Amino acid sequence: MKEGPDIALIGSLIGDPARANMLTALMSGKALTATELATEAGVTIQTASSHLKKLEAVNIVQPQKQGRHKYFTLADEEVGSVLEAMMGLAARRGLVRTRTGPKDPALRKARTCYDHLAGEMGVFLYDGLVANGHLTDTSGEVSITQTGQRLVSEFGINLASLNSSNRPLCKSCLDWSARRSHLGGSLGVALLSRFHELGWARRDKASRAVIFSENGERSFREVFA
Amino acid sequence: MKEGPDIALIGSLIGDPARANMLTALMSGKALTATELATEAGVTIQTASSHLKKLEAVNIVQPQKQGRHKYFTLADEEVGSVLEAMMGLAARRGLVRTRTGPKDPALRKARTCYDHLAGEMGVFLYDGLVANGHLTDTSGEVSITQTGQRLVSEFGINLASLNSSNRPLCKSCLDWSARRSHLGGSLGVALLSRFHELGWARRDKASRAVIFSENGERSFREVFA
DNA sequence: CTCATGGTTCGTTTATGATCGAACTATGAA
DNA sequence: TTCATAGTTCGATCATAAACGAACCATGAG
């Protein structure tokens, strides 16, 4: 009837609680099997199967058979961005599913939020950058200052290549465990991967937890205090 | 049950066809009355009222009473971004509501896509920039080259201020009338408003059409050919 | 081969929510 | 005041789709 892409279809696909749970679980970036997703969503495996079929049909998730398992991931980066944007919108309006954050202390301390650092350490990083005048946050619009650019470059990140990317450089992302902001955007991603490079942190294989070594955490707190 | 913002709620809100139609109509940036939105969505005014109430409750639309009319706009920039992202996702998957683009020739030629230029002229602009090596588009990741930066600066746009914004600088946005890419992102916005400043184009009050003057179109085609 | 486990398909039940008619309130015009 | 238009509320109807039990196919282990 009207012009335009069928926004309603993807909306309704994401709009079902079971599917939303599955997609949220897949935001970790890990590949999950159909049964894992079923328990994540709290439905039987039959229902999960039908949901996944629908998501697959419009290319929101990407299946991959491996033996008798079928692993699912988000189809591409764009799907992740849309989900991230929707989560931001929901969080900023206080629409959280439950008031309790992650129970696992490790998750509460440091975890990945899609692809950047969240949890207490993520909030620490963000607050430190703002407090020292490396970032400015004026009503949600986050930008990097001169001194911030210097700091980041010295830390071994090539800002120029980030700038040209498709993604915003800086983005405040509301943390739904801490209810505080942390740093997303391409800079957030770059920082996290730099932490991995430096051996400061590694990603837990079984969850979204990010585990800092003792030395890593000390250095982290020194640089960004 | 699970951690995280209630992505399902906004999903289902956007997921209803009637509401999706209304929101799409509001993407023009204009304030529309309840009855206008009802006819846009193809439902009676009662149903529209109940839909708008729901959208209002979670702060997706912003009402404003004026006499006996009630005008609605999108609540903020963030809502627009989410919708834009979802439209991109849908369009890239070929999920268009109808195969026919806008019937109005003016709309087909040039119109606003939220806040940047779309339609044939938008596609012309994008293609020109890419063909002359001012933009590079590698699998959806769009970035501006050295010569592109020079061109844009000479055209009177302050790139530095755009770079620090929350939004990606360059973004390819699929045009659902032409099924071709045009330029979104903060650069796309800046270009369109520069066209207005220069008197090349004006926005039609009654629709999303962008109307170029004769001289404006000639200059436009010279610069970006 | 048999058995166990992972996933799919089918059919039925059930609940949610979109829709609209009818009756209502509110603003403005004559 | 009366009339008209804009919007809301309520209630009843109806359709869609989520959920699951049961039976099915596919892969791997012994």
Coordinates of C-alpha atoms (C1' of nucleotides) in Angstrom, one line a residue:
Chain A
M1 CA 0.0 0.0 0.0
K2 CA 2.7 2.4 1.0
E3 CA 6.2 2.9 -0.3
G4 CA 9.1 1.6 1.6
P5 CA 10.9 -1.4 3.0
D6 CA 9.0 -3.8 5.1
I7 CA 10.0 -2.6 8.4
A8 CA 7.0 -4.3 10.0
L9 CA 8.2 -7.7 9.1
I10 CA 11.6 -7.5 10.9
G11 CA 9.9 -5.6 13.7
S12 CA 7.5 -8.4 14.3
L13 CA 10.3 -11.0 14.0
I14 CA 12.3 -9.2 16.6
G15 CA 9.2 -8.4 18.5
D16 CA 8.4 -11.9 19.7
P17 CA 9.9 -12.5 23.2
A18 CA 11.2 -15.9 22.4
R19 CA 13.0 -14.7 19.3
A20 CA 14.2 -11.6 21.0
N21 CA 15.8 -13.8 23.7
M22 CA 17.5 -15.9 21.1
L23 CA 18.8 -12.8 19.3
T24 CA 20.0 -11.3 22.5
A25 CA 21.9 -14.5 23.2
L26 CA 23.5 -14.4 19.8
M27 CA 24.7 -10.9 20.4
S28 CA 27.6 -12.4 22.2
G29 CA 29.0 -13.2 18.8
K30 CA 29.2 -16.9 19.6
A31 CA 27.5 -19.6 17.5
L32 CA 24.8 -21.4 19.5
T33 CA 23.0 -24.6 18.7
A34 CA 19.2 -24.8 18.4
T35 CA 18.8 -26.5 21.7
E36 CA 21.0 -23.9 23.5
L37 CA 18.8 -21.2 22.0
A38 CA 15.7 -23.0 23.0
T39 CA 16.7 -23.0 26.7
E40 CA 17.9 -19.4 26.4
A41 CA 14.5 -18.5 25.2
G42 CA 12.7 -20.7 27.6
V43 CA 10.7 -22.6 25.1
T44 CA 10.7 -26.2 23.9
I45 CA 12.9 -27.2 21.0
Q46 CA 10.0 -27.6 18.6
T47 CA 9.0 -24.0 19.1
A48 CA 12.5 -22.9 18.9
S49 CA 12.9 -24.7 15.6
S50 CA 10.0 -22.9 14.1
H51 CA 11.3 -19.5 15.3
L52 CA 14.7 -20.2 13.9
K53 CA 13.2 -21.1 10.6
K54 CA 11.5 -17.8 10.3
L55 CA 14.7 -15.9 11.3
E56 CA 16.6 -17.9 8.8
A57 CA 14.1 -17.2 6.0
V58 CA 14.8 -13.5 6.0
N59 CA 18.5 -13.9 6.7
I60 CA 18.6 -12.6 10.2
V61 CA 20.4 -15.6 11.5
Q62 CA 22.9 -17.8 9.6
P63 CA 22.7 -21.5 10.2
Q64 CA 25.7 -23.8 9.9
K65 CA 25.4 -27.6 10.1
Q66 CA 28.1 -29.4 11.9
G67 CA 27.6 -33.1 12.4
R68 CA 24.2 -33.5 14.0
H69 CA 24.3 -30.0 15.5
K70 CA 23.1 -26.9 13.8
Y71 CA 24.8 -23.8 14.9
F72 CA 23.4 -20.3 14.5
T73 CA 25.0 -16.9 14.4
L74 CA 23.7 -13.5 13.5
A75 CA 23.7 -13.2 9.7
D76 CA 26.0 -10.2 9.5
E77 CA 27.2 -7.1 11.1
E78 CA 24.2 -5.1 10.1
V79 CA 21.9 -7.3 12.1
G80 CA 24.1 -6.7 15.1
S81 CA 23.9 -2.9 14.7
V82 CA 20.2 -2.9 14.4
L83 CA 19.8 -5.0 17.6
E84 CA 22.4 -2.8 19.4
A85 CA 20.4 0.3 18.4
M86 CA 17.2 -1.2 19.6
M87 CA 18.7 -2.2 22.9
G88 CA 20.0 1.3 23.3
L89 CA 16.6 2.7 22.6
A90 CA 14.9 0.3 25.0
A91 CA 17.5 0.8 27.8
R92 CA 17.4 4.5 27.6
R93 CA 13.7 4.3 28.1
G94 CA 14.1 2.1 31.2
L95 CA 12.5 -0.9 29.5
V96 CA 14.6 -3.6 31.1
R97 CA 13.3 -7.1 31.2
T98 CA 14.3 -7.7 34.8
R99 CA 16.0 -5.5 37.3
T100 CA 18.7 -8.0 38.1
G101 CA 21.8 -7.8 36.1
P102 CA 24.0 -10.8 35.4
K103 CA 24.4 -13.0 38.4
D104 CA 27.8 -14.2 37.5
P105 CA 30.3 -11.9 39.3
A106 CA 32.7 -12.3 36.4
L107 CA 30.0 -11.1 34.0
R108 CA 29.2 -8.2 36.2
K109 CA 32.8 -7.1 36.4
A110 CA 33.7 -7.3 32.7
R111 CA 32.0 -8.7 29.7
T112 CA 31.5 -8.0 26.0
C113 CA 28.5 -6.0 24.9
Y114 CA 28.3 -7.3 21.4
D115 CA 31.9 -6.4 20.6
H116 CA 33.1 -3.8 23.1
L117 CA 33.8 -3.8 26.8
A118 CA 30.9 -3.6 29.3
G119 CA 30.4 -4.2 33.0
E120 CA 32.1 -2.4 35.8
M121 CA 35.4 -2.2 34.0
G122 CA 33.7 -0.8 30.9
V123 CA 32.0 1.9 33.1
F124 CA 35.4 2.6 34.7
L125 CA 37.0 3.1 31.4
Y126 CA 34.3 5.4 30.2
D127 CA 34.2 7.5 33.3
G128 CA 38.0 7.8 33.4
L129 CA 38.1 9.0 29.8
V130 CA 35.4 11.6 30.5
A131 CA 36.9 12.7 33.8
N132 CA 40.3 13.3 32.3
G133 CA 38.8 15.3 29.4
H134 CA 39.5 12.7 26.7
L135 CA 35.9 12.3 25.8
T136 CA 33.0 14.8 26.0
D137 CA 29.5 13.6 26.6
T138 CA 26.9 16.2 25.9
S139 CA 23.5 14.8 26.2
G140 CA 24.3 11.5 24.6
E141 CA 26.5 12.9 21.8
V142 CA 30.0 11.6 22.5
S143 CA 33.1 12.9 20.9
I144 CA 36.8 12.6 21.4
T145 CA 39.0 15.6 22.3
Q146 CA 42.5 16.5 21.2
T147 CA 44.1 15.0 24.3
G148 CA 41.9 11.9 23.9
Q149 CA 43.2 11.5 20.3
R150 CA 46.7 11.7 21.5
L151 CA 46.1 9.2 24.3
V152 CA 44.5 6.7 22.0
S153 CA 47.2 7.0 19.3
E154 CA 49.9 6.4 21.9
F155 CA 48.0 3.4 23.0
G156 CA 48.5 1.9 19.6
I157 CA 45.2 2.6 17.8
N158 CA 45.1 4.0 14.3
L159 CA 42.3 6.6 14.6
A160 CA 42.3 7.5 10.9
S161 CA 41.3 4.0 9.8
L162 CA 38.5 4.0 12.4
N163 CA 37.2 7.4 11.3
S164 CA 36.6 6.2 7.8
S165 CA 34.5 3.3 9.0
N166 CA 30.8 2.9 8.6
R167 CA 30.2 3.0 12.3
P168 CA 30.2 6.0 14.6
L169 CA 33.6 6.4 16.3
C170 CA 32.3 7.1 19.7
K171 CA 29.0 6.0 21.1
S172 CA 27.7 5.8 24.6
C173 CA 26.1 2.6 25.3
L174 CA 23.9 2.2 28.4
D175 CA 25.0 -0.7 30.7
W176 CA 22.0 -2.5 31.9
S177 CA 23.7 -4.2 34.8
A178 CA 25.3 -1.0 36.1
R179 CA 22.7 1.4 34.6
R180 CA 25.7 3.6 33.6
S181 CA 27.3 4.4 30.3
H182 CA 30.2 2.7 28.7
L183 CA 31.9 3.2 25.4
G184 CA 30.7 1.6 22.2
G185 CA 31.4 2.6 18.6
S186 CA 34.4 1.7 16.6
L187 CA 36.7 3.1 19.2
G188 CA 35.2 0.9 21.9
V189 CA 35.8 -2.1 19.7
A190 CA 39.3 -1.1 18.9
L191 CA 40.2 -0.6 22.6
L192 CA 38.9 -4.0 23.5
S193 CA 40.8 -5.8 20.8
R194 CA 43.9 -3.8 21.8
F195 CA 43.5 -5.1 25.4
H196 CA 43.5 -8.6 23.9
E197 CA 46.6 -7.9 21.8
L198 CA 48.5 -6.6 24.9
G199 CA 47.6 -9.7 26.8
W200 CA 45.7 -7.7 29.3
A201 CA 42.5 -9.7 28.9
R202 CA 41.1 -12.8 27.3
R203 CA 37.6 -13.8 26.4
D204 CA 36.0 -16.6 28.3
K205 CA 35.1 -19.4 25.9
A206 CA 31.9 -20.4 27.6
S207 CA 30.3 -17.0 28.3
R208 CA 30.5 -13.3 27.5
A209 CA 32.9 -12.7 30.4
V210 CA 36.1 -10.8 29.7
I211 CA 38.8 -12.0 32.1
F212 CA 41.6 -9.6 32.9
S213 CA 45.0 -10.9 34.2
E214 CA 46.3 -9.3 37.3
N215 CA 48.9 -7.3 35.5
G216 CA 46.5 -6.4 32.8
E217 CA 44.0 -5.0 35.2
R218 CA 46.7 -3.0 37.0
S219 CA 47.9 -1.5 33.8
F220 CA 44.4 -0.8 32.7
R221 CA 43.6 1.1 35.8
E222 CA 46.8 3.0 35.6
V223 CA 46.2 4.2 32.0
F224 CA 42.6 5.0 32.4
A225 CA 42.3 6.1 36.0
Chain B
M1 CA 14.0 -14.1 32.9
K2 CA 17.1 -13.0 30.9
E3 CA 19.3 -10.0 31.3
G4 CA 19.0 -7.1 28.9
P5 CA 16.8 -4.3 27.7
D6 CA 13.3 -5.2 26.5
I7 CA 14.1 -5.4 22.8
A8 CA 10.9 -7.4 22.2
L9 CA 8.6 -4.6 23.3
I10 CA 9.9 -2.1 20.8
G11 CA 10.2 -4.8 18.2
S12 CA 6.5 -5.7 18.5
L13 CA 5.6 -2.1 18.6
I14 CA 7.3 -1.4 15.3
G15 CA 6.2 -4.8 14.1
D16 CA 2.6 -4.1 13.6
P17 CA 1.9 -3.0 10.0
A18 CA -0.3 -0.1 11.0
R19 CA 2.2 1.3 13.4
A20 CA 5.0 0.7 11.0
N21 CA 3.2 2.7 8.4
M22 CA 2.7 5.6 10.8
L23 CA 6.3 5.6 11.8
T24 CA 7.5 5.5 8.2
A25 CA 5.3 8.5 7.5
L26 CA 6.8 10.3 10.4
M27 CA 10.3 9.6 9.1
S28 CA 9.8 12.6 6.9
G29 CA 10.4 14.7 9.9
K30 CA 7.1 16.4 9.7
A31 CA 4.5 16.6 12.4
L32 CA 1.3 14.8 11.5
T33 CA -2.1 14.7 13.1
A34 CA -3.8 11.6 14.3
T35 CA -6.2 11.5 11.4
E36 CA -3.5 11.9 8.9
L37 CA -1.6 9.1 10.4
A38 CA -4.7 7.0 10.4
T39 CA -5.2 7.4 6.7
E40 CA -1.5 6.8 6.1
A41 CA -1.8 3.5 8.0
G42 CA -5.1 2.6 6.3
V43 CA -7.0 2.1 9.5
T44 CA -9.9 3.9 11.2
I45 CA -9.2 6.7 13.6
Q46 CA -10.1 4.7 16.6
T47 CA -7.5 2.1 15.9
A48 CA -5.0 4.7 15.1
S49 CA -5.7 6.4 18.4
S50 CA -5.0 3.2 20.3
H51 CA -1.8 2.6 18.4
L52 CA -0.6 6.1 19.0
K53 CA -1.3 5.7 22.7
K54 CA 1.0 2.7 22.8
L55 CA 3.8 4.4 20.9
E56 CA 3.4 7.4 23.2
A57 CA 3.6 5.3 26.3
V58 CA 7.1 4.2 25.6
N59 CA 8.2 7.5 24.2
I60 CA 8.6 6.5 20.6
V61 CA 6.4 9.3 19.4
Q62 CA 6.0 12.8 20.9
P63 CA 2.5 14.3 20.9
Q64 CA 1.8 18.0 20.9
K65 CA -1.7 19.4 21.2
Q66 CA -2.6 22.4 19.1
G67 CA -6.1 23.5 19.3
R68 CA -8.3 20.5 18.6
H69 CA -5.5 18.8 16.6
K70 CA -2.9 16.5 18.1
Y71 CA 0.3 16.5 16.2
F72 CA 2.8 13.7 16.4
T73 CA 6.5 13.5 15.7
L74 CA 9.2 10.9 16.3
A75 CA 10.3 11.4 19.9
D76 CA 14.0 12.0 19.2
E77 CA 16.9 11.4 16.8
E78 CA 17.5 8.0 18.3
V79 CA 14.2 6.6 17.2
G80 CA 14.9 7.9 13.7
S81 CA 18.2 6.1 13.6
V82 CA 16.7 2.8 14.7
L83 CA 14.0 3.1 12.0
E84 CA 16.6 4.0 9.5
A85 CA 18.7 1.0 10.4
M86 CA 15.7 -1.3 10.2
M87 CA 14.7 0.0 6.8
G88 CA 18.3 -0.5 5.6
L89 CA 18.2 -4.1 6.9
A90 CA 14.8 -4.7 5.3
A91 CA 15.7 -3.1 2.0
R92 CA 19.0 -5.0 1.6
R93 CA 17.1 -8.2 2.0
G94 CA 14.6 -7.2 -0.7
L95 CA 11.7 -6.9 1.8
V96 CA 9.9 -4.1 0.1
R97 CA 6.2 -3.7 0.9
T98 CA 5.3 -3.1 -2.7
R99 CA 7.3 -3.3 -5.9
T100 CA 6.3 0.1 -7.1
G101 CA 8.2 3.1 -5.8
P102 CA 6.7 6.5 -5.2
K103 CA 4.2 7.3 -7.9
D104 CA 4.7 11.0 -7.8
P105 CA 7.4 11.8 -10.3
A106 CA 8.8 14.6 -8.1
L107 CA 9.3 12.1 -5.3
R108 CA 10.9 9.6 -7.6
K109 CA 13.3 12.3 -8.8
A110 CA 14.4 13.7 -5.5
R111 CA 13.1 13.4 -2.0
T112 CA 14.4 13.3 1.6
C113 CA 15.2 9.9 3.1
Y114 CA 14.7 10.9 6.7
D115 CA 17.2 13.8 6.5
H116 CA 19.4 13.2 3.5
L117 CA 18.9 13.2 -0.3
A118 CA 17.3 10.1 -2.0
G119 CA 15.7 9.4 -5.3
E120 CA 17.3 9.6 -8.7
M121 CA 19.3 12.7 -7.8
G122 CA 20.5 11.0 -4.6
V123 CA 21.7 8.0 -6.6
F124 CA 23.3 10.3 -9.2
L125 CA 25.2 12.1 -6.4
Y126 CA 26.4 8.8 -4.9
D127 CA 27.5 7.3 -8.2
G128 CA 29.3 10.4 -9.2
L129 CA 31.3 10.6 -5.9
V130 CA 32.2 6.9 -6.3
A131 CA 33.1 7.1 -10.0
N132 CA 35.4 10.1 -9.4
G133 CA 37.2 8.4 -6.6
H134 CA 35.8 10.6 -3.8
L135 CA 34.2 7.8 -2.0
T136 CA 35.1 4.1 -1.8
D137 CA 32.4 1.5 -1.3
T138 CA 33.8 -1.9 -0.3
S139 CA 31.0 -4.2 0.5
G140 CA 28.9 -1.7 2.2
E141 CA 31.7 0.0 4.1
V142 CA 31.8 3.5 2.7
S143 CA 34.6 5.9 3.4
I144 CA 35.8 9.2 2.0
T145 CA 39.1 9.6 0.2
Q146 CA 41.6 12.4 0.2
T147 CA 40.3 14.0 -2.9
G148 CA 36.8 13.6 -1.6
Q149 CA 37.7 15.4 1.6
R150 CA 39.1 18.3 -0.5
L151 CA 36.0 18.4 -2.7
V152 CA 33.6 18.5 0.2
S153 CA 35.6 21.1 2.1
E154 CA 35.7 23.4 -1.0
F155 CA 32.0 22.9 -1.2
G156 CA 31.7 24.6 2.2
I157 CA 31.3 21.7 4.6
N158 CA 33.3 21.5 7.8
L159 CA 34.4 17.9 7.9
A160 CA 36.0 18.1 11.4
S161 CA 32.7 18.9 13.1
L162 CA 31.0 16.1 11.3
N163 CA 33.7 13.6 12.3
S164 CA 33.1 14.2 16.0
S165 CA 29.4 13.5 15.7
N166 CA 27.6 10.5 17.0
R167 CA 26.7 9.3 13.6
P168 CA 28.7 7.6 11.0
L169 CA 30.2 10.1 8.5
C170 CA 29.4 8.0 5.4
K171 CA 26.7 5.4 5.1
S172 CA 25.3 3.9 2.0
C173 CA 21.6 3.8 2.2
L174 CA 19.7 1.6 -0.2
D175 CA 17.1 3.5 -2.3
W176 CA 13.9 1.5 -2.4
S177 CA 12.5 3.3 -5.4
A178 CA 15.6 2.9 -7.5
R179 CA 17.1 -0.1 -5.8
R180 CA 20.4 1.7 -5.8
S181 CA 22.6 3.2 -3.1
H182 CA 22.6 6.8 -2.1
L183 CA 24.6 8.6 0.6
G184 CA 23.4 8.8 4.2
G185 CA 25.3 9.5 7.3
S186 CA 26.2 12.9 8.6
L187 CA 27.9 13.8 5.3
G188 CA 24.7 13.1 3.5
V189 CA 22.8 15.3 5.8
A190 CA 25.4 18.1 5.5
L191 CA 25.3 18.0 1.7
L192 CA 21.5 18.3 1.6
S193 CA 21.4 21.2 3.9
R194 CA 24.2 22.9 1.9
F195 CA 22.0 22.5 -1.2
H196 CA 19.3 24.4 0.6
E197 CA 21.8 27.1 1.8
L198 CA 23.0 27.6 -1.8
G199 CA 19.4 28.0 -2.9
W200 CA 19.8 25.0 -5.2
A201 CA 16.8 23.2 -3.7
R202 CA 13.9 23.6 -1.4
R203 CA 11.8 21.1 0.4
D204 CA 8.2 20.8 -0.6
K205 CA 5.9 21.6 2.3
A206 CA 3.3 19.0 1.6
S207 CA 5.5 16.0 0.9
R208 CA 9.0 14.6 1.1
A209 CA 9.9 15.9 -2.3
V210 CA 13.0 18.0 -2.8
I211 CA 12.5 20.5 -5.5
F212 CA 15.6 21.7 -7.4
S213 CA 15.6 25.0 -9.2
E214 CA 16.8 24.9 -12.8
N215 CA 20.1 26.6 -12.0
G216 CA 20.4 24.5 -8.9
E217 CA 20.1 21.2 -10.8
R218 CA 22.6 22.4 -13.4
S219 CA 25.2 23.3 -10.8
F220 CA 24.5 20.1 -9.0
R221 CA 25.2 18.0 -12.1
E222 CA 28.3 20.0 -12.9
V223 CA 29.9 19.5 -9.5
F224 CA 29.0 15.9 -9.0
A225 CA 29.0 14.6 -12.6
Chain C
dC1 C1' 22.2 -53.6 13.3
dT2 C1' 20.3 -50.8 17.6
dC3 C1' 20.1 -47.0 20.5
dA4 C1' 20.5 -42.2 21.8
dT5 C1' 20.5 -37.6 20.7
dG6 C1' 19.6 -33.3 17.7
dG7 C1' 16.2 -31.2 14.8
dT8 C1' 12.0 -31.0 11.9
dT9 C1' 7.1 -31.3 10.6
dC10 C1' 2.3 -31.6 11.6
dG11 C1' -2.1 -30.6 13.9
dT12 C1' -4.6 -28.7 17.7
dT13 C1' -5.3 -25.6 21.4
dT14 C1' -5.2 -21.2 23.2
dA15 C1' -4.3 -16.4 24.1
dT16 C1' -3.2 -12.1 22.6
dG17 C1' -4.1 -8.1 20.2
dA18 C1' -5.8 -5.6 16.1
dT19 C1' -10.0 -3.9 14.4
dC20 C1' -14.1 -1.3 14.3
dG21 C1' -19.1 0.3 15.8
dA22 C1' -21.0 3.1 19.2
dA23 C1' -21.0 6.3 22.6
dC24 C1' -18.3 9.8 24.7
dT25 C1' -15.3 14.4 25.5
dA26 C1' -13.1 18.6 23.8
dT27 C1' -12.2 22.4 20.9
dG28 C1' -13.7 25.8 17.7
dA29 C1' -17.1 28.1 14.5
dA30 C1' -21.5 30.3 13.5
Chain D
dT1 C1' -26.7 27.9 21.9
dT2 C1' -26.1 24.5 18.2
dC3 C1' -23.4 22.2 15.0
dA4 C1' -19.1 20.2 13.2
dT5 C1' -14.8 18.2 13.5
dA6 C1' -10.8 15.9 16.2
dG7 C1' -9.8 12.6 19.2
dT8 C1' -10.7 9.0 23.1
dT9 C1' -12.8 5.1 25.5
dC10 C1' -15.3 0.8 25.7
dG11 C1' -16.9 -3.6 24.2
dA12 C1' -17.4 -7.3 21.1
dT13 C1' -15.5 -9.8 17.3
dC14 C1' -12.2 -12.2 14.9
dA15 C1' -7.7 -13.7 13.0
dT16 C1' -3.1 -14.7 13.7
dA17 C1' 0.5 -17.0 15.5
dA18 C1' 2.8 -19.0 19.6
dA19 C1' 3.0 -23.1 22.1
dC20 C1' 3.5 -28.0 22.6
dG21 C1' 2.5 -33.2 22.1
dA22 C1' 3.4 -36.7 19.0
dA23 C1' 5.5 -38.6 15.3
dC24 C1' 9.0 -38.2 12.1
dC25 C1' 14.1 -37.9 9.8
dA26 C1' 19.3 -37.6 10.3
dT27 C1' 23.6 -38.2 12.4
dG28 C1' 26.8 -40.5 15.3
dA29 C1' 28.3 -44.3 18.9
dG30 C1' 28.5 -48.8 20.2

